[in-house]
Amino acid sequence: MEKRLRYFHVDGAFGGNQDWFTNIVMHIGGCAAATACDCSIYFALYMGCPHLYPYDVHALTKREYVAFSQKMKPYIKPRVNGVREVSWFIDGFRKYIEDVNKETGDNTYVGMEGLSGKRPYTEARAMVKGQIDRGLPVPYLLLRHRDTDIFKDYIWHWFLLVGYEEAGDDLLVHTATYGHSDTFSLKEMWATGYEDKGGLVQFTNIRYNK
């Protein structure tokens, strides 16, 4: 069985791209903010939360995406050793949504919970599959990994999972980051070989009331 989310393109790219950021700090370490930007656009387009993206969500441009990243930067700002805790992403994204509600008078709610990379692979597989089956992307923080050849562009990096293919007890997952998509074994990705783990973000409830 295969499931892919309908995703969005920005000037032909598959989602946003951290490499577009002209701010040097964001260019180097803005992956968590970019992931939150992509989630906001996705929720605005497909989950009925239009005010989470401050521009025209039906005419996405690179210029406005970069401007949006600067709005997200104070909430999920790059720091020494990166946004290396799942809870930091959740806290920052939640504060962004709260401030949008205050500014617009809207009532958008996005529930979020973290799943530590120290949890068993079977829990990660079930969570990823359940989220995508519900039409939701999955933010993923991968820290160190023993297989630096396969995951070289994903080490110490935030990105999104936007699809899967079942392969026995494995799950082949489709990513969204740097404006393109790759496919990896979730089982291999989860088995980092290090004690220093990342993890996943689960969206538990999304509501929008004008």
Short mmCIF file of C-alpha atoms in Angstrom, two decimals:
data_model
loop_
_atom_site.label_atom_id
_atom_site.label_comp_id
_atom_site.label_asym_id
_atom_site.label_seq_id
_atom_site.Cartn_x
_atom_site.Cartn_y
_atom_site.Cartn_z
CA MET A 1 0.00 0.00 0.00
CA GLU A 2 1.23 3.50 -0.83
CA LYS A 3 -0.04 6.84 0.44
CA ARG A 4 1.22 10.28 -0.58
CA LEU A 5 -0.08 13.58 0.66
CA ARG A 6 -1.03 16.13 -1.97
CA TYR A 7 1.68 18.66 -1.46
CA PHE A 8 2.39 22.16 -2.72
CA HIS A 9 5.00 23.70 -4.98
CA VAL A 10 6.76 27.04 -4.64
CA ASP A 11 8.00 28.36 -7.98
CA GLY A 12 8.31 24.76 -9.19
CA ALA A 13 10.04 23.41 -6.06
CA PHE A 14 8.51 20.65 -3.95
CA GLY A 15 7.67 22.73 -0.89
CA GLY A 16 10.03 25.34 0.51
CA ASN A 17 13.81 25.36 0.41
CA GLN A 18 16.17 26.47 3.15
CA ASP A 19 18.81 27.21 0.52
CA TRP A 20 16.72 30.21 -0.59
CA PHE A 21 17.30 32.03 2.70
CA THR A 22 19.55 35.04 2.28
CA ASN A 23 19.94 35.55 6.03
CA ILE A 24 23.17 33.66 6.77
CA VAL A 25 21.97 32.26 10.10
CA MET A 26 18.77 30.97 8.52
CA HIS A 27 20.59 29.65 5.47
CA ILE A 28 22.82 27.52 7.69
CA GLY A 29 20.45 26.61 10.51
CA GLY A 30 16.90 27.47 9.50
CA CYS A 31 15.64 23.94 8.81
CA ALA A 32 13.28 23.88 11.82
CA ALA A 33 11.76 27.23 10.86
CA ALA A 34 11.42 26.05 7.24
CA THR A 35 9.63 22.92 8.45
CA ALA A 36 7.20 25.07 10.45
CA CYS A 37 6.68 27.32 7.41
CA ASP A 38 5.82 24.31 5.27
CA CYS A 39 3.41 23.02 7.93
CA SER A 40 1.72 26.43 8.06
CA ILE A 41 1.30 26.52 4.29
CA TYR A 42 -0.02 22.95 4.27
CA PHE A 43 -2.56 23.73 7.02
CA ALA A 44 -3.63 26.91 5.23
CA LEU A 45 -4.12 25.07 1.94
CA TYR A 46 -5.59 21.76 3.03
CA MET A 47 -6.70 21.91 6.68
CA GLY A 48 -8.88 25.03 6.69
CA CYS A 49 -6.48 27.29 8.62
CA PRO A 50 -5.97 30.16 6.13
CA HIS A 51 -4.41 32.72 8.44
CA LEU A 52 -1.40 30.57 9.33
CA TYR A 53 0.21 31.80 6.10
CA PRO A 54 0.33 35.61 5.81
CA TYR A 55 0.43 35.83 2.00
CA ASP A 56 -1.59 34.40 -0.90
CA VAL A 57 -1.46 30.67 -0.27
CA HIS A 58 -2.87 29.97 -3.74
CA ALA A 59 -0.02 31.81 -5.49
CA LEU A 60 3.08 30.73 -3.60
CA THR A 61 6.35 32.47 -4.54
CA LYS A 62 9.95 32.08 -3.46
CA ARG A 63 10.13 35.76 -2.45
CA GLU A 64 7.15 35.52 -0.10
CA TYR A 65 8.31 32.17 1.29
CA VAL A 66 11.63 33.75 2.26
CA ALA A 67 9.78 36.70 3.84
CA PHE A 68 7.62 34.22 5.75
CA SER A 69 10.71 32.44 7.06
CA GLN A 70 11.83 35.71 8.64
CA LYS A 71 8.47 35.96 10.41
CA MET A 72 8.92 32.40 11.72
CA LYS A 73 12.56 32.93 12.74
CA PRO A 74 11.88 34.51 16.18
CA TYR A 75 9.69 31.56 17.15
CA ILE A 76 11.93 28.71 16.03
CA LYS A 77 15.23 30.50 15.79
CA PRO A 78 18.52 28.86 14.87
CA ARG A 79 20.87 28.46 17.81
CA VAL A 80 24.14 26.80 18.78
CA ASN A 81 23.83 23.09 17.85
CA GLY A 82 20.46 23.78 16.22
CA VAL A 83 16.88 23.20 17.33
CA ARG A 84 17.92 19.86 18.74
CA GLU A 85 14.87 19.11 20.90
CA VAL A 86 11.44 18.19 19.55
CA SER A 87 9.88 20.19 22.38
CA TRP A 88 11.62 23.38 21.16
CA PHE A 89 9.90 23.06 17.80
CA ILE A 90 6.53 22.39 19.42
CA ASP A 91 6.83 25.32 21.84
CA GLY A 92 7.91 27.73 19.10
CA PHE A 93 5.28 26.68 16.57
CA ARG A 94 2.57 26.81 19.23
CA LYS A 95 3.61 30.38 20.14
CA TYR A 96 3.53 31.41 16.47
CA ILE A 97 -0.04 30.11 16.16
CA GLU A 98 -1.09 31.87 19.37
CA ASP A 99 0.30 35.18 18.09
CA VAL A 100 -1.43 34.76 14.72
CA ASN A 101 -4.70 34.24 16.58
CA LYS A 102 -4.14 37.46 18.55
CA GLU A 103 -3.25 39.47 15.46
CA THR A 104 -6.10 38.23 13.24
CA GLY A 105 -8.82 37.55 15.78
CA ASP A 106 -9.03 33.98 14.51
CA ASN A 107 -9.12 30.83 16.58
CA THR A 108 -6.76 28.29 15.09
CA TYR A 109 -5.71 25.38 17.29
CA VAL A 110 -3.08 22.79 16.41
CA GLY A 111 -2.44 20.14 19.03
CA MET A 112 1.10 18.73 19.05
CA GLU A 113 2.89 15.92 20.85
CA GLY A 114 6.44 14.66 20.53
CA LEU A 115 7.61 11.09 19.99
CA SER A 116 11.20 10.63 21.13
CA GLY A 117 13.68 8.88 18.88
CA LYS A 118 14.37 6.63 21.88
CA ARG A 119 10.95 5.01 21.51
CA PRO A 120 10.72 1.68 19.63
CA TYR A 121 10.62 1.72 15.85
CA THR A 122 7.18 0.08 15.90
CA GLU A 123 5.75 3.17 17.63
CA ALA A 124 7.33 5.48 15.06
CA ARG A 125 5.99 3.37 12.20
CA ALA A 126 2.46 3.36 13.63
CA MET A 127 2.53 7.11 14.27
CA VAL A 128 3.84 8.04 10.81
CA LYS A 129 1.37 5.77 9.06
CA GLY A 130 -1.54 7.03 11.17
CA GLN A 131 -0.71 10.69 10.60
CA ILE A 132 -0.33 10.41 6.84
CA ASP A 133 -3.49 8.30 6.62
CA ARG A 134 -5.24 11.25 8.28
CA GLY A 135 -3.79 13.63 5.70
CA LEU A 136 -1.15 15.16 7.98
CA PRO A 137 2.58 15.70 7.39
CA VAL A 138 5.04 14.57 10.05
CA PRO A 139 7.90 16.84 11.20
CA TYR A 140 11.04 14.77 11.81
CA LEU A 141 14.24 15.70 13.63
CA LEU A 142 17.18 13.48 12.75
CA LEU A 143 20.35 14.16 14.71
CA ARG A 144 23.39 11.97 14.20
CA HIS A 145 23.30 8.76 12.15
CA ARG A 146 25.87 6.04 11.61
CA ASP A 147 25.09 5.79 7.89
CA THR A 148 26.44 9.13 6.77
CA ASP A 149 26.40 8.17 3.09
CA ILE A 150 22.66 7.51 2.85
CA PHE A 151 21.54 10.24 5.22
CA LYS A 152 24.24 12.85 4.61
CA ASP A 153 21.77 15.63 3.76
CA TYR A 154 19.50 14.75 6.69
CA ILE A 155 21.91 14.61 9.60
CA TRP A 156 21.19 17.24 12.27
CA HIS A 157 18.21 18.33 10.20
CA TRP A 158 14.48 19.03 10.45
CA PHE A 159 12.27 17.91 7.54
CA LEU A 160 8.81 16.53 6.78
CA LEU A 161 7.50 13.07 5.99
CA VAL A 162 4.73 13.38 3.40
CA GLY A 163 4.10 9.83 2.23
CA TYR A 164 4.84 6.16 2.76
CA GLU A 165 4.91 2.75 1.11
CA GLU A 166 4.46 -0.40 3.15
CA ALA A 167 7.28 -2.92 2.75
CA GLY A 168 6.69 -5.76 5.17
CA ASP A 169 7.53 -4.52 8.65
CA ASP A 170 9.38 -1.59 7.12
CA LEU A 171 7.90 1.68 5.93
CA LEU A 172 9.45 3.51 2.99
CA VAL A 173 8.89 7.18 3.75
CA HIS A 174 8.82 10.12 1.33
CA THR A 175 10.40 13.33 2.57
CA ALA A 176 9.99 17.01 1.79
CA THR A 177 13.00 19.28 2.31
CA TYR A 178 15.30 21.51 0.26
CA GLY A 179 12.57 21.81 -2.37
CA HIS A 180 12.55 18.13 -3.33
CA SER A 181 11.58 14.66 -2.10
CA ASP A 182 13.62 11.54 -1.28
CA THR A 183 12.57 8.05 -0.20
CA PHE A 184 14.14 6.19 2.72
CA SER A 185 13.59 3.17 4.92
CA LEU A 186 12.05 4.44 8.13
CA LYS A 187 13.44 1.41 9.93
CA GLU A 188 16.98 2.31 8.88
CA MET A 189 16.48 6.01 9.56
CA TRP A 190 15.16 5.32 13.06
CA ALA A 191 18.15 3.09 13.94
CA THR A 192 20.65 5.94 14.19
CA GLY A 193 23.27 4.03 16.18
CA TYR A 194 23.63 6.93 18.64
CA GLU A 195 22.22 7.71 22.06
CA ASP A 196 21.63 11.32 21.04
CA LYS A 197 18.19 11.00 19.44
CA GLY A 198 15.80 13.30 17.62
CA GLY A 199 12.18 12.35 17.15
CA LEU A 200 8.83 13.13 15.53
CA VAL A 201 6.01 15.62 16.01
CA GLN A 202 2.45 14.34 15.99
CA PHE A 203 -0.41 16.71 15.17
CA THR A 204 -3.24 15.57 17.43
CA ASN A 205 -6.05 17.99 16.63
CA ILE A 206 -6.52 20.88 14.21
CA ARG A 207 -9.39 23.35 14.53
CA TYR A 208 -10.16 26.66 12.93
CA ASN A 209 -13.01 28.94 13.96
CA LYS A 210 -13.44 32.42 12.54
#
